[in-house]
mmCIF file of C-alpha atoms and ligand atoms in Angstrom:
data_model
loop_
_atom_site.group_PDB
_atom_site.id
_atom_site.type_symbol
_atom_site.label_atom_id
_atom_site.label_comp_id
_atom_site.label_asym_id
_atom_site.label_seq_id
_atom_site.Cartn_x
_atom_site.Cartn_y
_atom_site.Cartn_z
ATOM 1 C CA MET A 992 5.101 -29.989 47.426
ATOM 2 C CA ALA A 993 6.077 -27.030 49.785
ATOM 3 C CA HIS A 994 9.580 -26.213 50.689
ATOM 4 C CA VAL A 995 10.130 -26.811 54.578
ATOM 5 C CA ALA A 996 13.437 -25.324 56.249
ATOM 6 C CA VAL A 997 14.112 -26.726 59.576
ATOM 7 C CA THR A 998 16.899 -24.594 61.550
ATOM 8 C CA ARG A 999 18.437 -28.074 63.037
ATOM 9 C CA PRO A 1000 18.167 -31.804 63.725
ATOM 10 C CA LEU A 1001 14.806 -32.735 65.289
ATOM 11 C CA PRO A 1002 13.689 -36.197 66.206
ATOM 12 C CA ASP A 1003 12.971 -38.073 62.849
ATOM 13 C CA ALA A 1004 9.992 -39.817 64.065
ATOM 14 C CA GLY A 1005 8.233 -36.314 64.734
ATOM 15 C CA LEU A 1006 9.502 -35.056 61.034
ATOM 16 C CA ALA A 1007 8.794 -38.362 59.384
ATOM 17 C CA PRO A 1008 5.048 -37.122 58.257
ATOM 18 C CA LEU A 1009 6.287 -33.947 56.810
ATOM 19 C CA ARG A 1010 9.032 -35.752 54.764
ATOM 20 C CA ALA A 1011 6.484 -38.177 53.069
ATOM 21 C CA ALA A 1012 4.291 -35.211 52.078
ATOM 22 C CA HIS A 1013 7.126 -32.148 51.314
ATOM 23 C CA ASP A 1014 10.365 -31.281 50.664
ATOM 24 C CA VAL A 1015 12.392 -30.774 53.803
ATOM 25 C CA HIS A 1016 15.520 -29.347 54.198
ATOM 26 C CA VAL A 1017 17.294 -29.517 57.868
ATOM 27 C CA ASN A 1018 19.868 -27.247 58.128
ATOM 28 C CA ASP A 1019 22.440 -29.734 59.760
ATOM 29 C CA GLU A 1020 25.476 -28.587 58.578
ATOM 30 C CA LYS A 1021 25.539 -25.119 58.838
ATOM 31 C CA SER A 1022 24.638 -24.452 62.546
ATOM 32 C CA GLY A 1023 24.938 -27.585 64.199
ATOM 33 C CA GLY A 1024 23.531 -27.317 67.539
ATOM 34 C CA LEU A 1025 24.579 -23.615 67.702
ATOM 35 C CA PRO A 1026 22.499 -20.491 67.740
ATOM 36 C CA MET A 1027 21.917 -19.349 64.185
ATOM 37 C CA SER A 1028 22.853 -15.589 63.259
ATOM 38 C CA GLU A 1029 20.168 -13.332 61.835
ATOM 39 C CA GLN A 1030 21.619 -13.812 58.381
ATOM 40 C CA GLY A 1031 22.015 -17.382 58.666
ATOM 41 C CA VAL A 1032 18.270 -17.563 59.222
ATOM 42 C CA VAL A 1033 17.384 -15.763 56.364
ATOM 43 C CA GLU A 1034 19.624 -17.355 54.253
ATOM 44 C CA LEU A 1035 17.622 -20.902 54.968
ATOM 45 C CA ALA A 1036 14.371 -19.645 54.966
ATOM 46 C CA GLN A 1037 15.002 -18.023 51.481
ATOM 47 C CA GLY A 1038 12.283 -19.482 49.267
ATOM 48 C CA ALA A 1039 10.908 -21.799 51.985
ATOM 49 C CA ASP A 1040 7.211 -22.043 52.607
ATOM 50 C CA ALA A 1041 7.428 -22.885 56.036
ATOM 51 C CA LEU A 1042 10.173 -22.564 58.464
ATOM 52 C CA ILE A 1043 10.380 -24.864 61.632
ATOM 53 C CA SER A 1044 12.348 -22.621 64.218
ATOM 54 C CA THR A 1045 13.418 -22.943 67.774
ATOM 55 C CA VAL A 1046 14.109 -20.709 71.029
ATOM 56 C CA ALA A 1047 17.658 -20.322 69.635
ATOM 57 C CA ASP A 1048 16.956 -18.657 66.189
ATOM 58 C CA PRO A 1049 16.472 -15.123 66.013
ATOM 59 C CA LEU A 1050 13.620 -14.045 64.030
ATOM 60 C CA PRO A 1051 12.845 -10.378 64.322
ATOM 61 C CA ALA A 1052 10.733 -8.313 61.851
ATOM 62 C CA SER A 1053 13.814 -7.344 59.957
ATOM 63 C CA VAL A 1054 14.085 -11.170 59.184
ATOM 64 C CA LEU A 1055 10.646 -11.990 58.741
ATOM 65 C CA GLU A 1056 10.079 -9.258 56.330
ATOM 66 C CA GLN A 1057 13.088 -10.892 54.317
ATOM 67 C CA CYS A 1058 11.353 -14.396 54.062
ATOM 68 C CA THR A 1059 9.076 -13.662 51.559
ATOM 69 C CA HIS A 1060 7.761 -16.857 50.375
ATOM 70 C CA LEU A 1061 6.736 -17.782 54.271
ATOM 71 C CA ARG A 1062 3.593 -18.610 54.989
ATOM 72 C CA VAL A 1063 4.112 -20.690 58.243
ATOM 73 C CA LEU A 1064 6.671 -20.521 60.854
ATOM 74 C CA ALA A 1065 6.249 -23.382 63.197
ATOM 75 C CA GLN A 1066 7.926 -22.987 66.624
ATOM 76 C CA PHE A 1067 9.514 -26.474 67.932
ATOM 77 C CA GLY A 1068 9.031 -25.126 71.730
ATOM 78 C CA VAL A 1069 6.075 -23.500 74.132
ATOM 79 C CA GLY A 1070 8.028 -19.748 74.392
ATOM 80 C CA VAL A 1071 8.004 -17.833 71.245
ATOM 81 C CA ASP A 1072 9.866 -14.731 72.803
ATOM 82 C CA ASN A 1073 12.679 -15.128 69.824
ATOM 83 C CA ILE A 1074 9.702 -14.312 67.323
ATOM 84 C CA ASP A 1075 8.268 -10.653 66.625
ATOM 85 C CA VAL A 1076 5.174 -12.140 66.766
ATOM 86 C CA ALA A 1077 3.269 -8.745 65.677
ATOM 87 C CA ALA A 1078 5.525 -8.362 62.955
ATOM 88 C CA ALA A 1079 4.181 -11.954 61.741
ATOM 89 C CA ARG A 1080 0.736 -11.067 62.744
ATOM 90 C CA GLU A 1081 1.104 -8.184 60.190
ATOM 91 C CA LEU A 1082 3.140 -9.944 57.582
ATOM 92 C CA GLY A 1083 0.042 -12.545 57.132
ATOM 93 C CA LEU A 1084 2.297 -15.537 58.941
ATOM 94 C CA VAL A 1085 0.761 -18.401 60.686
ATOM 95 C CA VAL A 1086 2.813 -19.027 64.142
ATOM 96 C CA THR A 1087 2.609 -21.985 65.724
ATOM 97 C CA HIS A 1088 3.992 -23.315 69.048
ATOM 98 C CA THR A 1089 3.948 -26.771 70.943
ATOM 99 C CA PRO A 1090 2.181 -26.121 74.500
ATOM 100 C CA GLY A 1091 1.441 -29.128 76.494
ATOM 101 C CA VAL A 1092 3.888 -31.759 75.393
ATOM 102 C CA LEU A 1093 6.744 -30.351 77.533
ATOM 103 C CA THR A 1094 4.879 -29.466 80.869
ATOM 104 C CA ASP A 1095 5.997 -32.757 82.930
ATOM 105 C CA ALA A 1096 9.584 -32.618 81.262
ATOM 106 C CA THR A 1097 10.165 -29.165 82.373
ATOM 107 C CA ALA A 1098 8.425 -29.480 85.551
ATOM 108 C CA ASP A 1099 10.423 -32.704 86.333
ATOM 109 C CA PHE A 1100 13.646 -30.504 85.335
ATOM 110 C CA ALA A 1101 12.580 -27.452 87.701
ATOM 111 C CA VAL A 1102 12.318 -30.404 90.550
ATOM 112 C CA ALA A 1103 15.612 -32.052 89.407
ATOM 113 C CA LEU A 1104 17.611 -28.684 89.870
ATOM 114 C CA LEU A 1105 15.744 -27.758 93.152
ATOM 115 C CA LEU A 1106 16.600 -31.236 94.611
ATOM 116 C CA ALA A 1107 20.313 -30.726 93.291
ATOM 117 C CA VAL A 1108 20.861 -27.306 94.712
ATOM 118 C CA ALA A 1109 18.917 -28.235 98.309
ATOM 119 C CA ARG A 1110 21.064 -31.581 98.901
ATOM 120 C CA ARG A 1111 24.060 -29.894 97.250
ATOM 121 C CA LEU A 1112 24.668 -32.961 94.859
ATOM 122 C CA ARG A 1113 26.956 -31.147 92.560
ATOM 123 C CA ALA A 1114 29.293 -30.792 95.438
ATOM 124 C CA ALA A 1115 28.580 -34.117 96.727
ATOM 125 C CA ASP A 1116 29.457 -35.731 93.396
ATOM 126 C CA GLN A 1117 32.765 -33.758 93.075
ATOM 127 C CA PHE A 1118 33.843 -34.694 96.626
ATOM 128 C CA VAL A 1119 33.491 -38.461 95.605
ATOM 129 C CA ARG A 1120 35.143 -38.166 92.005
ATOM 130 C CA ASP A 1121 38.014 -36.322 94.354
ATOM 131 C CA GLY A 1122 38.526 -38.702 96.151
ATOM 132 C CA ARG A 1123 37.861 -36.824 99.385
ATOM 133 C CA PHE A 1124 35.095 -39.804 100.586
ATOM 134 C CA GLU A 1125 36.944 -41.093 103.731
ATOM 135 C CA GLY A 1126 33.771 -42.197 105.639
ATOM 136 C CA TRP A 1127 30.435 -41.070 106.795
ATOM 137 C CA GLU A 1128 30.405 -37.675 108.569
ATOM 138 C CA THR A 1129 27.468 -36.077 110.877
ATOM 139 C CA THR A 1130 28.071 -32.278 109.009
ATOM 140 C CA LEU A 1131 29.007 -33.193 105.687
ATOM 141 C CA LEU A 1132 27.615 -31.143 103.001
ATOM 142 C CA LEU A 1133 24.032 -30.664 105.169
ATOM 143 C CA GLY A 1134 21.389 -29.652 103.056
ATOM 144 C CA MET A 1135 17.655 -27.923 102.826
ATOM 145 C CA GLU A 1136 14.854 -30.653 103.671
ATOM 146 C CA LEU A 1137 11.904 -29.920 101.134
ATOM 147 C CA THR A 1138 8.872 -30.679 103.579
ATOM 148 C CA GLY A 1139 7.158 -28.233 105.177
ATOM 149 C CA LYS A 1140 9.126 -25.626 103.306
ATOM 150 C CA THR A 1141 7.495 -23.062 100.994
ATOM 151 C CA LEU A 1142 7.492 -23.031 97.236
ATOM 152 C CA GLY A 1143 6.704 -19.750 95.776
ATOM 153 C CA ILE A 1144 5.695 -20.513 92.094
ATOM 154 C CA VAL A 1145 5.969 -17.250 89.460
ATOM 155 C CA GLY A 1146 3.964 -18.185 86.844
ATOM 156 C CA MET A 1147 0.956 -20.414 87.000
ATOM 157 C CA GLY A 1148 0.107 -21.515 84.083
ATOM 158 C CA ARG A 1149 0.376 -25.302 82.661
ATOM 159 C CA ILE A 1150 4.312 -25.747 83.917
ATOM 160 C CA GLY A 1151 3.854 -23.861 87.125
ATOM 161 C CA GLN A 1152 0.980 -25.818 87.976
ATOM 162 C CA ALA A 1153 2.858 -29.263 87.206
ATOM 163 C CA VAL A 1154 5.613 -27.689 89.418
ATOM 164 C CA ALA A 1155 2.864 -27.289 92.096
ATOM 165 C CA ARG A 1156 1.545 -30.883 91.977
ATOM 166 C CA ARG A 1157 4.928 -32.285 92.183
ATOM 167 C CA ALA A 1158 5.531 -30.208 95.514
ATOM 168 C CA ILE A 1159 2.395 -31.379 96.877
ATOM 169 C CA GLY A 1160 4.221 -34.627 97.059
ATOM 170 C CA PHE A 1161 7.040 -33.291 98.746
ATOM 171 C CA GLY A 1162 5.040 -31.769 101.219
ATOM 172 C CA MET A 1163 5.683 -27.946 100.169
ATOM 173 C CA ASP A 1164 3.234 -25.348 100.779
ATOM 174 C CA VAL A 1165 2.611 -23.767 97.543
ATOM 175 C CA ILE A 1166 2.304 -19.952 97.214
ATOM 176 C CA TYR A 1167 2.322 -18.139 93.614
ATOM 177 C CA TYR A 1168 2.403 -14.965 91.791
ATOM 178 C CA ASN A 1169 0.530 -14.544 88.299
ATOM 179 C CA ARG A 1170 -0.865 -11.960 86.171
ATOM 180 C CA HIS A 1171 -4.087 -12.858 87.217
ATOM 181 C CA PRO A 1172 -5.302 -15.401 90.070
ATOM 182 C CA ALA A 1173 -5.884 -18.697 88.488
ATOM 183 C CA ASN A 1174 -9.165 -20.511 88.913
ATOM 184 C CA PRO A 1175 -10.809 -21.055 92.047
ATOM 185 C CA THR A 1176 -10.727 -25.060 91.102
ATOM 186 C CA VAL A 1177 -7.027 -24.783 90.435
ATOM 187 C CA GLU A 1178 -5.823 -23.406 93.527
ATOM 188 C CA ARG A 1179 -8.306 -25.737 95.574
ATOM 189 C CA ARG A 1180 -6.774 -28.358 94.105
ATOM 190 C CA LEU A 1181 -3.106 -27.600 94.322
ATOM 191 C CA SER A 1182 -4.199 -26.175 97.732
ATOM 192 C CA ALA A 1183 -1.872 -22.979 96.188
ATOM 193 C CA ARG A 1184 -2.399 -19.317 97.766
ATOM 194 C CA TYR A 1185 -2.024 -16.223 95.365
ATOM 195 C CA VAL A 1186 -0.046 -13.226 96.654
ATOM 196 C CA SER A 1187 1.672 -10.397 95.424
ATOM 197 C CA LEU A 1188 5.138 -10.812 94.162
ATOM 198 C CA GLU A 1189 6.547 -8.839 97.712
ATOM 199 C CA THR A 1190 5.069 -11.722 99.871
ATOM 200 C CA LEU A 1191 6.202 -14.400 97.556
ATOM 201 C CA LEU A 1192 9.848 -13.150 97.293
ATOM 202 C CA THR A 1193 9.448 -12.789 101.050
ATOM 203 C CA GLU A 1194 7.774 -15.897 102.181
ATOM 204 C CA SER A 1195 9.437 -18.419 99.713
ATOM 205 C CA ASP A 1196 12.196 -20.980 100.807
ATOM 206 C CA VAL A 1197 12.185 -21.889 96.818
ATOM 207 C CA VAL A 1198 11.209 -19.417 94.248
ATOM 208 C CA SER A 1199 10.747 -21.113 90.683
ATOM 209 C CA LEU A 1200 10.275 -19.288 87.523
ATOM 210 C CA HIS A 1201 7.846 -20.039 84.924
ATOM 211 C CA CYS A 1202 6.414 -17.383 83.446
ATOM 212 C CA ALA A 1203 6.999 -16.277 79.831
ATOM 213 C CA LEU A 1204 9.277 -13.508 78.963
ATOM 214 C CA ASN A 1205 8.061 -10.137 77.897
ATOM 215 C CA ASP A 1206 8.381 -6.672 79.048
ATOM 216 C CA ASP A 1207 6.856 -6.966 82.059
ATOM 217 C CA SER A 1208 8.633 -9.919 83.185
ATOM 218 C CA HIS A 1209 12.109 -8.774 82.158
ATOM 219 C CA HIS A 1210 14.587 -8.522 84.979
ATOM 220 C CA LEU A 1211 11.531 -9.040 87.417
ATOM 221 C CA ILE A 1212 13.991 -10.828 89.562
ATOM 222 C CA ASP A 1213 16.501 -7.941 89.936
ATOM 223 C CA ALA A 1214 18.715 -6.546 92.768
ATOM 224 C CA ASP A 1215 15.577 -5.348 94.814
ATOM 225 C CA ALA A 1216 13.782 -8.717 94.354
ATOM 226 C CA LEU A 1217 16.826 -10.935 95.322
ATOM 227 C CA ARG A 1218 17.237 -8.802 98.292
ATOM 228 C CA GLN A 1219 13.417 -9.176 99.770
ATOM 229 C CA MET A 1220 14.310 -13.035 99.454
ATOM 230 C CA LYS A 1221 15.440 -15.082 102.395
ATOM 231 C CA ARG A 1222 19.077 -15.465 102.837
ATOM 232 C CA SER A 1223 18.080 -19.086 103.069
ATOM 233 C CA ALA A 1224 16.320 -19.480 99.750
ATOM 234 C CA LEU A 1225 16.693 -20.944 96.440
ATOM 235 C CA LEU A 1226 16.086 -19.897 93.169
ATOM 236 C CA VAL A 1227 15.390 -22.250 90.299
ATOM 237 C CA ASN A 1228 14.824 -20.604 87.004
ATOM 238 C CA THR A 1229 13.435 -23.063 83.923
ATOM 239 C CA ALA A 1230 11.717 -20.096 81.988
ATOM 240 C CA ARG A 1231 13.631 -17.805 80.438
ATOM 241 C CA GLY A 1232 17.052 -16.488 81.094
ATOM 242 C CA PRO A 1233 16.152 -12.443 81.272
ATOM 243 C CA VAL A 1234 13.690 -12.909 83.669
ATOM 244 C CA VAL A 1235 16.482 -12.546 86.110
ATOM 245 C CA ASP A 1236 18.904 -9.872 86.292
ATOM 246 C CA GLU A 1237 22.050 -11.971 85.764
ATOM 247 C CA ALA A 1238 24.626 -9.969 87.426
ATOM 248 C CA ALA A 1239 22.467 -9.001 90.048
ATOM 249 C CA LEU A 1240 22.135 -12.723 90.813
ATOM 250 C CA VAL A 1241 25.909 -13.152 91.146
ATOM 251 C CA GLU A 1242 25.951 -10.123 93.636
ATOM 252 C CA ALA A 1243 23.258 -11.625 95.888
ATOM 253 C CA LEU A 1244 24.674 -15.048 95.865
ATOM 254 C CA ASP A 1245 28.417 -13.789 96.840
ATOM 255 C CA ALA A 1246 26.587 -11.633 99.300
ATOM 256 C CA GLY A 1247 24.790 -14.244 100.863
ATOM 257 C CA GLU A 1248 21.658 -12.641 100.086
ATOM 258 C CA ILE A 1249 20.037 -15.534 98.823
ATOM 259 C CA ALA A 1250 21.624 -19.402 99.460
ATOM 260 C CA GLY A 1251 21.574 -20.639 96.173
ATOM 261 C CA ALA A 1252 20.420 -21.318 92.559
ATOM 262 C CA GLY A 1253 19.401 -23.644 89.984
ATOM 263 C CA LEU A 1254 19.441 -22.396 86.728
ATOM 264 C CA ASP A 1255 18.487 -23.808 82.853
ATOM 265 C CA VAL A 1256 18.383 -20.875 81.220
ATOM 266 C CA PHE A 1257 20.909 -17.761 81.059
ATOM 267 C CA GLU A 1258 20.399 -14.160 80.126
ATOM 268 C CA HIS A 1259 22.683 -13.988 77.299
ATOM 269 C CA GLU A 1260 22.312 -17.381 76.190
ATOM 270 C CA PRO A 1261 24.294 -19.546 75.116
ATOM 271 C CA GLU A 1262 27.190 -17.274 77.459
ATOM 272 C CA VAL A 1263 26.657 -17.630 81.382
ATOM 273 C CA HIS A 1264 27.829 -15.018 83.688
ATOM 274 C CA PRO A 1265 31.510 -15.976 84.457
ATOM 275 C CA GLY A 1266 30.423 -15.149 88.363
ATOM 276 C CA LEU A 1267 27.998 -18.275 87.923
ATOM 277 C CA LEU A 1268 30.678 -20.521 87.294
ATOM 278 C CA GLU A 1269 32.427 -20.236 90.361
ATOM 279 C CA GLN A 1270 29.388 -20.952 92.707
ATOM 280 C CA GLU A 1271 29.315 -23.863 95.034
ATOM 281 C CA ARG A 1272 25.525 -23.912 95.745
ATOM 282 C CA VAL A 1273 24.752 -22.996 92.015
ATOM 283 C CA VAL A 1274 23.655 -26.034 89.633
ATOM 284 C CA LEU A 1275 23.872 -24.978 85.775
ATOM 285 C CA ALA A 1276 22.346 -26.802 82.766
ATOM 286 C CA PRO A 1277 22.509 -25.737 79.161
ATOM 287 C CA HIS A 1278 18.587 -25.282 78.582
ATOM 288 C CA LEU A 1279 17.531 -28.887 78.910
ATOM 289 C CA ALA A 1280 14.149 -28.632 80.654
ATOM 290 C CA SER A 1281 12.128 -30.045 77.936
ATOM 291 C CA ALA A 1282 15.196 -32.453 76.678
ATOM 292 C CA THR A 1283 13.077 -35.706 76.810
ATOM 293 C CA VAL A 1284 12.875 -38.223 74.471
ATOM 294 C CA GLU A 1285 9.030 -38.341 74.714
ATOM 295 C CA ALA A 1286 8.787 -34.171 74.690
ATOM 296 C CA ARG A 1287 11.210 -33.656 71.831
ATOM 297 C CA THR A 1288 9.640 -36.088 69.594
ATOM 298 C CA LYS A 1289 5.938 -34.761 70.304
ATOM 299 C CA MET A 1290 7.173 -31.135 69.871
ATOM 300 C CA ALA A 1291 8.454 -32.216 66.682
ATOM 301 C CA ARG A 1292 5.357 -33.996 65.637
ATOM 302 C CA MET A 1293 3.566 -30.724 66.563
ATOM 303 C CA CYS A 1294 5.541 -28.936 64.262
ATOM 304 C CA SER A 1295 4.887 -31.152 61.291
ATOM 305 C CA GLU A 1296 1.180 -31.127 61.947
ATOM 306 C CA ALA A 1297 0.967 -27.390 61.985
ATOM 307 C CA VAL A 1298 2.915 -27.032 58.863
ATOM 308 C CA LEU A 1299 0.822 -30.056 56.899
ATOM 309 C CA ALA A 1300 -2.602 -28.734 58.075
ATOM 310 C CA THR A 1301 -1.482 -25.089 56.656
ATOM 311 C CA PHE A 1302 -0.269 -26.838 53.017
ATOM 312 C CA SER A 1303 -3.815 -29.305 52.908
ATOM 313 C CA GLY A 1304 -6.042 -26.318 53.765
ATOM 314 C CA GLY A 1305 -7.013 -27.757 56.846
ATOM 315 C CA GLU A 1306 -7.753 -25.653 60.422
ATOM 316 C CA VAL A 1307 -3.868 -25.019 61.589
ATOM 317 C CA PRO A 1308 -3.608 -26.145 65.214
ATOM 318 C CA TYR A 1309 -1.246 -24.822 68.220
ATOM 319 C CA ARG A 1310 -1.574 -21.418 66.562
ATOM 320 C CA VAL A 1311 -0.301 -18.353 68.200
ATOM 321 C CA THR A 1312 -1.476 -15.999 65.293
HETATM 322 C C1 LIG B 107 10.456 -23.950 75.004
HETATM 323 O O1 LIG B 107 9.667 -24.779 74.554
HETATM 324 O O2 LIG B 107 10.115 -22.738 75.313
HETATM 325 C C2 LIG B 107 11.505 -24.267 75.774
HETATM 326 O O3 LIG B 107 12.449 -23.264 76.311
HETATM 327 C C3 LIG B 107 12.378 -24.983 74.705
HETATM 328 O O4 LIG B 107 12.284 -25.915 74.867
#
């Protein structure tokens, strides 16, 4: 029986198969829902053969090196930017993640943020709650229509493509920037045009980020990029906070260089730049894009499957290393 440490509570239905076979210890007392410290992760993983981690758990080489029993690291999420994957590989650790099952949930959430910002839902809701609704008005809280507008998708992987499919339903034109062009069948199906980042920034009415965080994408959207966007444009980020230079975004919003933003992720989570809190045309969410019962249950199940396969000697699914 292997000892499996889990950094925070996960949907029970997903963990059940693992509990039936192994000794599972869920860290619900120590961290609650809060990000763990590096020391906290080391303590939790002491003696553990498997660790189920999340995006909020720091796993640099210095932490991994201290988890001497560990054979498998199953990440509850698709992004693995919190893990030093090269160091894990070097240490002979199996790293897995949960691709595919959160694609639709994340794409839905990107569109929800887009609509909320375009149609000023935050201000509208506040307006009614404040008792200021005194009757229908012709020019109250006018927003932006999506039909006929251009959506620029940065990162045309699974989630970017799912957002493009939704955008077609809204009658939007889709352009995209990616490290490599998508295959022609995908481009045809989505009527999506591959462009340079500069073209995407200057032509898009909405820029939606769906790329992984790495050295190339860190601060991809910086002051210069924001200046290239239309003054009427909206930015949506459901990818990773550090893809956007948050201070530059606040300055761009203050200066009217772009019109609004929908943000599910932040540069220094869980901190949020105070300048964002004051913006009327900014909608903020606490990293919720994959937060559906369906997606989170499947994510937990995939972590269980990966750990079970590691200890039964079968082929380990969902491998990153
Ligand atoms: C992921 O999967 O990488 C998300 O950001 C966490 O749900």
